Short mmCIF file of C-alpha atoms in Angstrom, two decimals:
data_model
loop_
_atom_site.label_atom_id
_atom_site.label_comp_id
_atom_site.label_asym_id
_atom_site.label_seq_id
_atom_site.Cartn_x
_atom_site.Cartn_y
_atom_site.Cartn_z
CA MET A 1 0.11 -0.09 0.04
CA ILE A 2 1.16 3.62 -0.73
CA LYS A 3 -0.12 6.72 1.08
CA THR A 4 0.76 10.19 -0.09
CA PHE A 5 0.37 13.02 2.56
CA GLN A 6 1.86 16.10 4.36
CA ILE A 7 4.19 15.73 7.19
CA ARG A 8 5.31 18.71 9.39
CA ILE A 9 8.49 18.14 11.77
CA ASN A 10 10.56 20.31 13.93
CA LEU A 11 14.33 21.22 14.05
CA GLU A 12 14.73 18.43 16.57
CA GLN A 13 12.86 15.66 14.69
CA GLU A 14 14.83 17.04 11.48
CA ARG A 15 18.21 16.54 13.39
CA GLN A 16 17.20 12.59 14.06
CA ALA A 17 18.49 10.18 11.24
CA ASP A 18 14.83 8.45 11.56
CA GLY A 19 12.96 11.54 12.69
CA LEU A 20 10.72 11.45 9.60
CA LEU A 21 10.03 7.90 9.74
CA LYS A 22 9.10 7.94 13.24
CA LYS A 23 6.72 10.97 12.48
CA ALA A 24 5.11 9.32 9.38
CA ALA A 25 4.57 5.93 11.48
CA PHE A 26 3.01 8.08 14.27
CA ASP A 27 0.69 10.04 11.87
CA LEU A 28 -0.46 6.78 10.35
CA GLY A 29 -0.95 4.78 13.53
CA MET A 30 1.70 2.09 13.10
CA LYS A 31 4.95 0.89 13.72
CA PRO A 32 8.02 2.19 11.94
CA SER A 33 8.94 -1.52 10.97
CA GLU A 34 5.71 -1.58 8.67
CA ILE A 35 6.92 1.20 6.72
CA SER A 36 9.15 -0.03 3.62
CA GLY A 37 10.43 3.34 2.60
CA ILE A 38 9.54 7.03 2.07
CA LYS A 39 9.86 8.79 -0.96
CA ILE A 40 10.05 12.57 -0.47
CA LEU A 41 8.17 14.36 -3.18
CA ARG A 42 8.79 18.11 -1.73
CA LYS A 43 10.35 19.55 0.94
CA SER A 44 10.10 23.37 2.18
CA ILE A 45 10.83 25.35 5.51
CA ASP A 46 8.28 27.32 7.41
CA ALA A 47 10.04 30.17 9.25
CA ARG A 48 7.06 32.21 9.95
CA LYS A 49 7.12 31.67 13.59
CA ARG A 50 10.06 31.12 16.00
CA ASN A 51 9.56 27.40 16.04
CA ILE A 52 10.68 26.54 12.63
CA MET A 53 9.23 23.60 10.78
CA PHE A 54 9.93 21.37 7.97
CA ASN A 55 7.12 20.59 5.70
CA TYR A 56 7.21 17.35 3.67
CA LYS A 57 5.05 15.79 0.99
CA VAL A 58 5.85 12.27 0.93
CA GLU A 59 4.67 8.77 -0.54
CA VAL A 60 4.93 6.17 2.24
CA PHE A 61 5.20 2.66 1.08
CA ILE A 62 3.73 0.18 3.44
CA ASN A 63 4.73 -3.55 3.52
CA GLU A 64 5.80 -3.24 0.03
CA PRO A 65 9.28 -2.23 -1.75
CA MET A 66 9.97 1.15 -2.75
CA PRO A 67 10.53 1.69 -6.62
CA GLU A 68 13.86 3.34 -7.52
CA THR A 69 13.12 4.18 -11.27
CA SER A 70 12.76 7.52 -12.53
CA ASP A 71 9.50 8.82 -13.47
CA TYR A 72 11.07 9.82 -17.12
CA HIS A 73 12.94 7.83 -19.85
CA PHE A 74 14.76 9.86 -22.30
CA ASP A 75 14.72 8.04 -25.81
CA TYR A 76 17.79 9.44 -27.46
CA LYS A 77 18.39 8.34 -30.89
CA ASP A 78 21.41 8.22 -33.23
CA VAL A 79 20.67 11.09 -35.29
CA SER A 80 24.04 11.30 -37.31
CA ASN A 81 22.30 11.15 -40.51
CA ALA A 82 19.03 12.80 -39.95
CA LYS A 83 17.29 15.99 -41.07
CA PRO A 84 19.12 18.88 -39.61
CA ILE A 85 17.63 21.98 -37.45
CA HIS A 86 19.94 24.63 -36.83
CA ILE A 87 19.73 26.19 -33.26
CA ILE A 88 21.42 29.47 -32.61
CA GLY A 89 22.47 29.76 -28.86
CA PHE A 90 23.35 27.23 -26.35
CA GLY A 91 21.90 28.47 -23.21
CA PRO A 92 18.87 26.59 -21.51
CA ALA A 93 16.48 27.15 -24.24
CA GLY A 94 19.12 25.97 -27.07
CA MET A 95 20.40 23.06 -24.93
CA TYR A 96 16.97 21.57 -24.20
CA ALA A 97 15.74 22.15 -28.07
CA ALA A 98 18.60 20.23 -29.10
CA LEU A 99 17.96 17.34 -26.69
CA ARG A 100 14.28 17.15 -27.68
CA CYS A 101 15.36 17.20 -31.55
CA ILE A 102 17.26 14.00 -30.74
CA GLU A 103 14.44 12.36 -28.99
CA LEU A 104 12.17 13.18 -31.96
CA GLY A 105 14.85 11.97 -34.53
CA PHE A 106 16.21 15.27 -35.95
CA LYS A 107 19.82 16.33 -36.02
CA PRO A 108 20.34 19.71 -33.97
CA ILE A 109 23.24 21.57 -35.12
CA VAL A 110 24.08 24.26 -32.66
CA LEU A 111 25.80 27.52 -33.35
CA GLU A 112 27.12 29.20 -30.16
CA ARG A 113 28.81 32.42 -30.32
CA GLY A 114 30.75 31.99 -27.04
CA LYS A 115 33.10 29.26 -25.76
CA ASN A 116 32.77 25.96 -24.00
CA VAL A 117 32.42 26.06 -20.10
CA GLN A 118 36.05 25.53 -19.29
CA ASP A 119 37.38 28.09 -21.74
CA ARG A 120 34.69 30.69 -20.57
CA ARG A 121 36.50 31.06 -17.26
CA ARG A 122 39.53 32.55 -18.38
CA ASP A 123 37.40 35.56 -19.89
CA LEU A 124 35.35 35.86 -16.59
CA LYS A 125 38.58 36.25 -14.76
CA ALA A 126 39.59 38.95 -17.42
CA ILE A 127 36.32 40.80 -16.38
CA ASN A 128 36.81 40.50 -12.65
CA GLN A 129 40.63 41.22 -12.45
CA ASP A 130 41.61 43.14 -15.66
CA HIS A 131 38.20 44.94 -16.12
CA PHE A 132 38.14 43.65 -19.94
CA VAL A 133 34.74 42.19 -21.31
CA ASN A 134 35.26 39.83 -24.18
CA GLU A 135 32.16 40.55 -26.35
CA ASP A 136 31.39 36.71 -27.15
CA SER A 137 32.37 35.09 -24.10
CA ASN A 138 31.28 36.56 -20.65
CA TYR A 139 28.78 35.92 -17.69
CA CYS A 140 26.04 35.90 -20.73
CA PHE A 141 27.59 34.31 -23.54
CA GLY A 142 29.04 30.91 -23.75
CA GLU A 143 28.20 27.29 -23.14
CA GLY A 144 25.10 27.13 -20.97
CA GLY A 145 24.42 30.85 -21.48
CA ALA A 146 23.97 33.02 -18.49
CA GLY A 147 22.67 30.40 -16.17
CA THR A 148 25.91 28.31 -16.13
CA TYR A 149 27.78 31.04 -14.36
CA SER A 150 24.78 32.75 -12.75
CA ASP A 151 23.49 30.61 -9.98
CA GLY A 152 21.18 27.98 -11.38
CA LYS A 153 18.08 28.57 -9.33
CA LEU A 154 15.42 26.42 -10.82
CA TYR A 155 12.42 27.82 -9.12
CA THR A 156 9.69 28.77 -11.77
CA ARG A 157 5.95 29.82 -11.79
CA SER A 158 5.60 29.00 -15.44
CA LEU A 159 3.64 25.50 -14.71
CA LYS A 160 1.21 25.79 -17.66
CA ARG A 161 4.06 26.14 -20.27
CA GLY A 162 5.38 22.60 -20.04
CA ASP A 163 6.34 19.51 -17.96
CA VAL A 164 8.48 20.96 -15.20
CA ARG A 165 9.26 17.63 -13.71
CA ARG A 166 10.65 16.46 -17.07
CA ILE A 167 13.11 19.30 -17.04
CA PHE A 168 14.19 18.60 -13.54
CA GLU A 169 14.45 14.82 -14.41
CA ASN A 170 16.77 15.62 -17.31
CA LEU A 171 19.01 17.79 -15.13
CA VAL A 172 19.35 14.87 -12.80
CA TYR A 173 20.01 12.51 -15.76
CA HIS A 174 22.81 14.63 -16.79
CA GLY A 175 24.47 14.85 -13.46
CA ALA A 176 22.47 17.30 -11.23
CA THR A 177 21.88 16.39 -7.67
CA ASP A 178 18.34 14.94 -7.37
CA GLN A 179 17.54 17.10 -4.45
CA ILE A 180 16.43 19.36 -6.99
CA LEU A 181 13.37 17.05 -7.41
CA VAL A 182 12.40 17.60 -3.83
CA ASP A 183 13.29 21.16 -2.64
CA ALA A 184 10.56 23.88 -2.95
CA HIS A 185 13.15 26.47 -4.18
CA PRO A 186 15.70 24.11 -6.15
CA HIS A 187 19.23 25.34 -6.74
CA ILE A 188 22.05 23.61 -8.54
CA GLY A 189 24.96 26.15 -7.92
CA THR A 190 27.32 27.87 -9.83
CA ASN A 191 30.20 25.47 -8.99
CA LYS A 192 28.13 22.32 -10.04
CA LEU A 193 26.33 23.61 -13.10
CA PRO A 194 29.30 23.67 -15.46
CA LYS A 195 29.96 19.75 -15.21
CA VAL A 196 26.01 19.25 -15.87
CA VAL A 197 26.12 21.55 -18.97
CA GLN A 198 29.27 19.82 -20.28
CA ASN A 199 27.57 16.37 -19.89
CA ILE A 200 24.47 17.76 -21.70
CA ARG A 201 26.82 18.65 -24.72
CA GLU A 202 28.81 15.37 -24.74
CA ASN A 203 25.36 13.70 -24.92
CA ILE A 204 24.00 15.66 -27.84
CA ILE A 205 27.36 14.85 -29.79
CA LYS A 206 27.30 11.45 -28.81
CA PHE A 207 23.86 10.84 -30.48
CA GLY A 208 25.07 12.52 -33.71
CA GLY A 209 24.26 16.47 -32.92
CA GLU A 210 26.72 19.10 -33.55
CA VAL A 211 27.84 21.80 -31.20
CA HIS A 212 30.15 24.63 -32.67
CA PHE A 213 31.36 27.13 -30.18
CA GLU A 214 33.11 30.58 -31.04
CA THR A 215 30.63 30.75 -34.25
CA ARG A 216 28.71 33.91 -34.15
CA VAL A 217 25.84 34.34 -36.66
CA THR A 218 26.17 37.62 -38.46
CA ASP A 219 23.46 37.67 -41.18
CA PHE A 220 20.40 35.73 -42.76
CA THR A 221 19.63 35.28 -46.43
CA ILE A 222 15.85 35.42 -46.62
CA LYS A 223 13.92 34.42 -49.77
CA ASN A 224 9.98 34.02 -50.17
CA GLY A 225 9.51 34.56 -46.44
CA LYS A 226 12.11 31.95 -45.41
CA ILE A 227 15.70 31.94 -43.93
CA VAL A 228 17.58 29.92 -46.49
CA ALA A 229 21.04 30.39 -45.26
CA ILE A 230 23.19 31.80 -42.40
CA GLN A 231 26.30 33.71 -42.53
CA LEU A 232 28.80 33.38 -39.91
CA PHE A 233 31.66 35.80 -38.68
CA ASP A 234 34.38 33.94 -40.55
CA GLY A 235 32.56 34.32 -43.68
CA LYS A 236 31.17 30.89 -44.02
CA GLU A 237 27.53 30.24 -45.07
CA LEU A 238 25.38 27.44 -43.95
CA ASP A 239 22.36 26.31 -45.88
CA VAL A 240 19.21 25.88 -43.47
CA GLU A 241 15.90 24.57 -43.55
CA LYS A 242 14.53 25.35 -40.08
CA VAL A 243 15.95 27.72 -37.25
CA ILE A 244 15.52 28.00 -33.80
CA LEU A 245 16.54 31.32 -32.43
CA ALA A 246 17.72 30.93 -28.71
CA THR A 247 20.40 33.58 -28.45
CA GLY A 248 19.10 35.07 -25.03
CA HIS A 249 18.14 38.41 -23.62
CA SER A 250 21.55 40.08 -24.02
CA ALA A 251 22.31 39.37 -27.83
CA ARG A 252 21.76 42.82 -29.00
CA ASP A 253 23.46 42.14 -32.37
CA ILE A 254 20.70 39.79 -33.08
CA PHE A 255 17.97 42.34 -32.35
CA TYR A 256 19.99 44.99 -34.73
CA LEU A 257 20.17 42.34 -37.25
CA LEU A 258 16.58 41.56 -37.35
CA ASN A 259 15.47 45.14 -37.22
CA ASP A 260 17.81 46.37 -39.97
CA LYS A 261 16.28 43.69 -42.23
CA LYS A 262 12.77 44.89 -41.48
CA ILE A 263 11.76 41.77 -39.68
CA LYS A 264 9.00 42.45 -37.04
CA LEU A 265 10.07 43.24 -33.51
CA GLU A 266 8.19 44.65 -30.56
CA ALA A 267 9.29 46.87 -27.68
CA LYS A 268 8.86 44.77 -24.53
CA SER A 269 8.20 46.13 -20.97
CA PHE A 270 10.75 44.72 -18.48
CA ALA A 271 12.31 45.79 -15.04
CA MET A 272 15.53 47.57 -13.96
CA GLY A 273 17.18 48.66 -10.72
CA VAL A 274 20.12 47.82 -8.45
CA ARG A 275 21.63 44.92 -6.51
CA VAL A 276 21.22 45.15 -2.72
CA GLU A 277 23.96 43.28 -0.55
CA HIS A 278 23.47 42.64 3.00
CA PRO A 279 25.76 40.59 5.38
CA GLN A 280 23.98 37.15 5.34
CA ASP A 281 23.80 37.00 9.09
CA ILE A 282 21.37 40.02 8.96
CA ILE A 283 18.99 38.32 6.82
CA ASP A 284 19.38 35.02 8.70
CA GLY A 285 18.64 37.03 12.00
CA ILE A 286 15.49 38.36 10.32
CA GLN A 287 14.13 35.18 8.72
CA TYR A 288 15.10 32.72 11.44
CA HIS A 289 14.38 34.86 14.41
CA CYS A 290 17.82 34.49 15.79
CA LYS A 291 19.33 37.98 15.55
CA GLY A 292 22.84 38.05 17.30
CA GLU A 293 23.13 34.29 17.09
CA PRO A 294 24.23 32.16 14.05
CA ARG A 295 21.47 30.16 12.26
CA ASP A 296 20.85 26.19 13.18
CA GLU A 297 23.36 24.12 11.18
CA LEU A 298 20.26 22.45 9.72
CA LEU A 299 18.81 25.53 8.01
CA PRO A 300 20.13 26.93 4.68
CA ALA A 301 21.28 30.53 4.19
CA ALA A 302 17.92 32.59 4.25
CA SER A 303 16.44 34.11 1.41
CA TYR A 304 13.65 36.55 1.19
CA SER A 305 10.95 37.65 -1.57
CA LEU A 306 9.76 41.18 -1.44
CA VAL A 307 7.08 43.16 -3.51
CA GLU A 308 5.50 46.77 -2.90
CA GLN A 309 3.50 48.99 -4.98
CA VAL A 310 4.93 52.45 -5.37
CA ASN A 311 2.60 54.81 -7.33
CA HIS A 312 0.94 52.04 -8.93
CA ARG A 313 4.20 50.68 -10.08
CA GLY A 314 5.83 47.56 -8.90
CA VAL A 315 9.06 47.29 -6.74
CA TYR A 316 10.24 43.71 -6.33
CA SER A 317 13.19 41.54 -5.35
CA PHE A 318 14.61 39.55 -8.26
CA CYS A 319 16.89 36.65 -8.37
CA MET A 320 17.72 36.65 -4.47
CA CYS A 321 21.01 34.84 -3.90
CA PRO A 322 21.64 33.62 -0.22
CA GLY A 323 25.11 33.05 0.62
CA GLY A 324 26.17 34.44 -2.80
CA PHE A 325 28.13 37.10 -4.55
CA ILE A 326 27.76 39.78 -6.90
CA VAL A 327 29.24 39.30 -10.63
CA PRO A 328 29.76 41.75 -13.58
CA ALA A 329 27.53 40.73 -16.10
CA ALA A 330 28.28 43.31 -19.02
CA THR A 331 28.41 42.01 -22.62
CA ALA A 332 30.34 44.72 -24.15
CA ASN A 333 33.09 47.28 -22.88
CA GLY A 334 31.88 50.71 -21.80
CA GLU A 335 28.89 49.36 -19.87
CA VAL A 336 28.54 47.86 -16.32
CA VAL A 337 25.89 45.48 -15.22
CA VAL A 338 25.64 43.51 -12.28
CA ASN A 339 24.07 40.06 -11.49
CA GLY A 340 23.93 37.69 -8.62
CA MET A 341 24.85 33.98 -7.99
CA SER A 342 25.39 31.31 -5.25
CA PRO A 343 27.46 28.29 -5.06
CA SER A 344 25.75 24.98 -4.03
CA LYS A 345 26.40 25.37 -0.37
CA ARG A 346 25.39 29.08 -0.27
CA ASN A 347 28.08 29.62 2.34
CA ASN A 348 29.39 32.84 1.21
CA LYS A 349 29.00 35.70 3.89
CA PHE A 350 26.84 38.02 1.98
CA ALA A 351 23.35 37.75 0.54
CA ASN A 352 22.35 39.92 -2.44
CA SER A 353 19.28 40.52 -4.52
CA GLY A 354 18.18 42.70 -7.55
CA ILE A 355 15.67 45.17 -6.42
CA VAL A 356 13.92 46.48 -9.45
CA THR A 357 10.83 48.45 -10.60
CA GLU A 358 8.59 48.05 -13.70
CA ILE A 359 9.43 49.93 -16.87
CA ASN A 360 6.53 50.23 -19.22
CA ALA A 361 7.66 50.20 -22.78
CA ASP A 362 4.50 51.99 -23.87
CA LYS A 363 4.27 54.96 -21.19
CA ASP A 364 7.87 55.41 -19.86
CA LEU A 365 9.82 55.70 -22.87
CA TYR A 366 8.57 58.65 -24.61
CA LYS A 367 12.04 60.17 -25.21
CA TYR A 368 13.23 57.02 -27.09
CA GLU A 369 10.28 56.60 -29.26
CA HIS A 370 12.28 57.46 -32.33
CA PHE A 371 14.25 53.98 -31.63
CA GLY A 372 10.81 52.28 -32.61
CA ALA A 373 10.94 48.44 -31.33
CA LEU A 374 14.45 49.10 -30.01
CA LYS A 375 13.33 51.83 -27.46
CA ALA A 376 13.58 49.79 -24.41
CA LEU A 377 16.88 48.22 -25.38
CA GLU A 378 18.42 51.71 -26.00
CA TYR A 379 17.11 53.02 -22.71
CA GLN A 380 18.71 49.74 -21.04
CA LYS A 381 22.13 50.67 -22.88
CA ASP A 382 21.97 54.37 -21.69
CA LEU A 383 21.72 53.26 -18.10
CA GLU A 384 24.56 50.60 -18.29
CA ARG A 385 26.88 53.47 -19.75
CA LEU A 386 25.79 55.85 -16.93
CA ALA A 387 26.95 53.01 -14.59
CA PHE A 388 30.24 52.56 -16.41
CA THR A 389 31.00 56.52 -16.14
CA SER A 390 29.94 56.80 -12.51
CA GLY A 391 31.82 53.49 -11.65
CA GLY A 392 35.08 54.97 -12.89
CA ARG A 393 35.03 53.85 -16.45
CA ARG A 394 36.05 50.60 -15.38
CA GLN A 395 34.13 47.29 -14.28
CA SER A 396 34.04 48.65 -10.82
CA ALA A 397 30.49 49.53 -10.19
CA PRO A 398 28.81 52.63 -8.73
CA ALA A 399 27.56 52.14 -5.00
CA GLN A 400 26.00 53.68 -2.14
CA ARG A 401 25.04 52.76 1.51
CA LEU A 402 21.22 51.68 1.43
CA THR A 403 20.37 54.30 4.11
CA ASP A 404 22.37 57.05 2.01
CA PHE A 405 20.61 56.28 -1.18
CA VAL A 406 17.18 56.31 0.38
CA GLU A 407 18.18 59.72 2.36
CA GLY A 408 19.60 61.17 -0.77
CA LYS A 409 23.41 61.39 0.38
CA LEU A 410 26.82 60.35 -1.00
CA SER A 411 28.32 57.75 0.90
CA SER A 412 31.65 58.76 2.37
CA THR A 413 32.51 55.14 2.92
CA LEU A 414 31.05 51.86 1.68
CA ASN A 415 30.64 48.42 3.33
CA GLU A 416 32.64 45.28 2.41
CA THR A 417 31.29 43.58 -0.83
CA SER A 418 31.59 40.23 -2.62
CA TYR A 419 31.92 42.25 -6.21
CA GLN A 420 35.45 41.34 -7.17
CA PRO A 421 35.97 44.43 -9.64
CA GLY A 422 35.38 46.73 -6.76
CA LEU A 423 32.79 49.51 -5.79
CA LYS A 424 33.17 53.41 -6.34
CA SER A 425 30.92 55.63 -4.26
CA ALA A 426 28.41 57.36 -6.42
CA PRO A 427 25.14 59.22 -5.86
CA LEU A 428 22.99 56.71 -7.37
CA HIS A 429 19.99 58.48 -5.75
CA SER A 430 20.41 61.26 -8.34
CA LEU A 431 21.97 59.49 -11.16
CA LEU A 432 19.23 56.93 -11.57
CA PRO A 433 16.18 58.26 -13.64
CA LYS A 434 13.30 59.48 -11.25
CA ILE A 435 11.18 56.57 -12.46
CA ILE A 436 13.57 54.20 -11.11
CA GLY A 437 15.66 56.02 -8.26
CA GLY A 438 12.31 57.29 -6.66
CA SER A 439 10.40 54.24 -6.90
CA LEU A 440 13.41 52.27 -5.31
CA ARG A 441 13.79 54.68 -2.54
CA LYS A 442 10.31 54.43 -1.38
CA GLY A 443 10.34 50.53 -1.98
CA PHE A 444 13.46 50.19 0.19
CA LYS A 445 11.62 52.09 3.17
CA ALA A 446 8.66 49.79 2.79
CA PHE A 447 10.91 46.73 2.76
CA GLY A 448 12.36 47.88 5.95
CA GLU A 449 8.82 47.88 7.63
CA LYS A 450 8.27 44.49 6.28
CA MET A 451 11.56 42.96 7.62
CA LYS A 452 12.85 44.71 10.73
CA GLY A 453 16.46 44.99 10.23
CA TYR A 454 16.55 45.04 6.49
CA TYR A 455 16.80 48.71 6.03
CA THR A 456 20.31 49.27 7.42
CA GLU A 457 23.74 51.28 6.77
CA GLU A 458 25.37 47.82 6.73
CA ALA A 459 23.76 47.11 3.38
CA ASN A 460 25.33 48.38 -0.01
CA ILE A 461 23.14 48.91 -3.19
CA ILE A 462 25.16 48.52 -6.35
CA GLY A 463 24.21 49.73 -10.05
CA VAL A 464 22.82 48.61 -12.24
CA GLU A 465 20.82 45.53 -12.34
CA SER A 466 19.21 45.88 -16.12
CA ARG A 467 19.11 42.46 -17.68
CA THR A 468 16.22 40.96 -15.80
CA SER A 469 14.52 40.10 -19.03
CA SER A 470 14.63 41.05 -22.88
CA PRO A 471 13.66 44.55 -23.69
CA VAL A 472 12.44 43.28 -27.02
CA ASN A 473 9.79 40.79 -28.15
CA ILE A 474 10.38 38.82 -31.23
CA PRO A 475 6.76 37.92 -32.13
CA ARG A 476 5.53 34.45 -32.96
CA THR A 477 2.37 32.69 -34.34
CA GLU A 478 0.39 29.66 -32.58
CA THR A 479 2.66 27.54 -34.50
CA LEU A 480 5.72 29.38 -32.68
CA GLU A 481 7.10 30.66 -35.82
CA HIS A 482 7.55 34.33 -36.70
CA PRO A 483 4.58 35.83 -38.48
CA GLU A 484 6.86 36.85 -41.51
CA ILE A 485 9.68 34.52 -41.35
CA SER A 486 7.91 31.01 -41.53
CA ASN A 487 10.84 28.78 -40.56
CA LEU A 488 12.22 30.92 -37.90
CA PHE A 489 11.08 29.83 -34.33
CA PRO A 490 11.93 32.64 -31.69
CA CYS A 491 12.76 30.94 -28.41
CA GLY A 492 13.28 31.39 -24.77
CA GLU A 493 14.30 34.69 -22.86
CA GLY A 494 15.68 36.34 -26.06
CA GLY A 495 12.40 36.06 -27.90
CA GLY A 496 10.59 37.30 -24.65
CA TYR A 497 9.14 33.92 -24.07
CA ALA A 498 10.87 32.78 -20.62
CA GLY A 499 12.22 34.19 -17.50
CA GLY A 500 14.69 31.95 -16.11
CA ILE A 501 16.42 28.29 -16.53
CA ILE A 502 13.42 26.22 -16.34
CA SER A 503 10.85 28.40 -18.23
CA ALA A 504 13.65 28.78 -20.99
CA ALA A 505 14.11 24.94 -21.02
CA MET A 506 10.58 24.37 -21.34
CA ASP A 507 10.34 26.91 -24.22
CA GLY A 508 13.16 25.21 -26.08
CA GLU A 509 11.30 21.83 -25.97
CA ARG A 510 8.20 23.40 -27.34
CA CYS A 511 10.09 25.05 -30.16
CA ALA A 512 12.01 21.83 -31.03
CA GLU A 513 8.53 20.13 -31.23
CA ALA A 514 7.07 22.64 -33.43
CA ALA A 515 10.38 22.90 -35.74
CA CYS A 516 10.26 19.00 -35.90
CA THR A 517 6.76 18.61 -37.35
#
């Protein structure tokens, strides 16, 4: 017999090796010896009260063996001589599109402008230490896309777009810990993602697909409403039948290329703001009710999620990284962009989060109307150039103490930071456009009321967090093709159809299924 139900246990029960078994037996009114095994379906922490509880959803196997098989079987075929589908970009959308093509019997040919995961590391080091951005290989471009070196948080609200469990199972199949199948807010970690991504690439090649690195697409040849060829930066030309465009939200050259060719694009609303960085023990103290004391060893570094309406405009936390660090995510020299990430253990001494506000492409960008569909992109670029200038014309970032930002004062000193290129004190309260700065200042005060201790001079704000999502939408029809280019499938974050690793992966699968028909 199998019973599925919810179990709540406290810290002391969680500490015991058989605590979950004993509680399950007690709740079911039976002896622990009658339980053959417990399969954990979901785990979360309830820290709303001082008595912290662990919530489990479990399947309890009573007097029968517990199966150990996966819920999914991935039927990868040899596609060495199969019909090709070209995929531009090898982030989550491109990777999962390629894997799905192989399952469906088509040969994926992946064109990635950046380098493989190992070679990317040298270019990341150059950004952090030498303040030099390789415009084809950085925190956004390269094998695995932005996700590879940007944390690997797997939480998604996009439950209607595809089979989330299938995406998670596939990550486990390629080397991720099976803990991601259980945690309410799963996370792989910056240190472990590169190996998972490498395994995916090796599997694609093993079954006959192709993955070409340092292969930037520079032009399309279009005839009779179809792309018939792709031009590469080295002058080569590839004949194509179907193209999945999965270049991510930062591939501005692709947006410019499509716009120059008069291919329909649309300006898209998005969000911009800053990163805020606190000592992790401050966030732990607030969330776990242990101010002045270290958190219990069974508890992970605490996170938070905050939202506030300011003058009918949302201000909210984005990509919160407990026990993490802030990284330079620019894709070109002359701009400063910050992002956050965490290692798998989330054991760094800082917590950081994007705090951003909504930018309405239809109402807020009247000074940029002459840029047409690229108006939000140009607004984004201007803010990143401003950050570069105010940060000292290097990858050092403009920063301010949180309290000074809200009170409108230049910070004479800054707090310690995890951001390796360094910080430069700057009056972000006056440099940021009023629509952003004014909203954030009110938002931070409200957050301080919701989380006592959050509003503190021990926190820095660091600019700018500008790559939350694509500022451009590449439209597509119900068949997932572009309305004007019938064999072009805009996909993932770059097309405006995803907001993270999992939603991008699901969209990659959907586009592959559409392209393979």
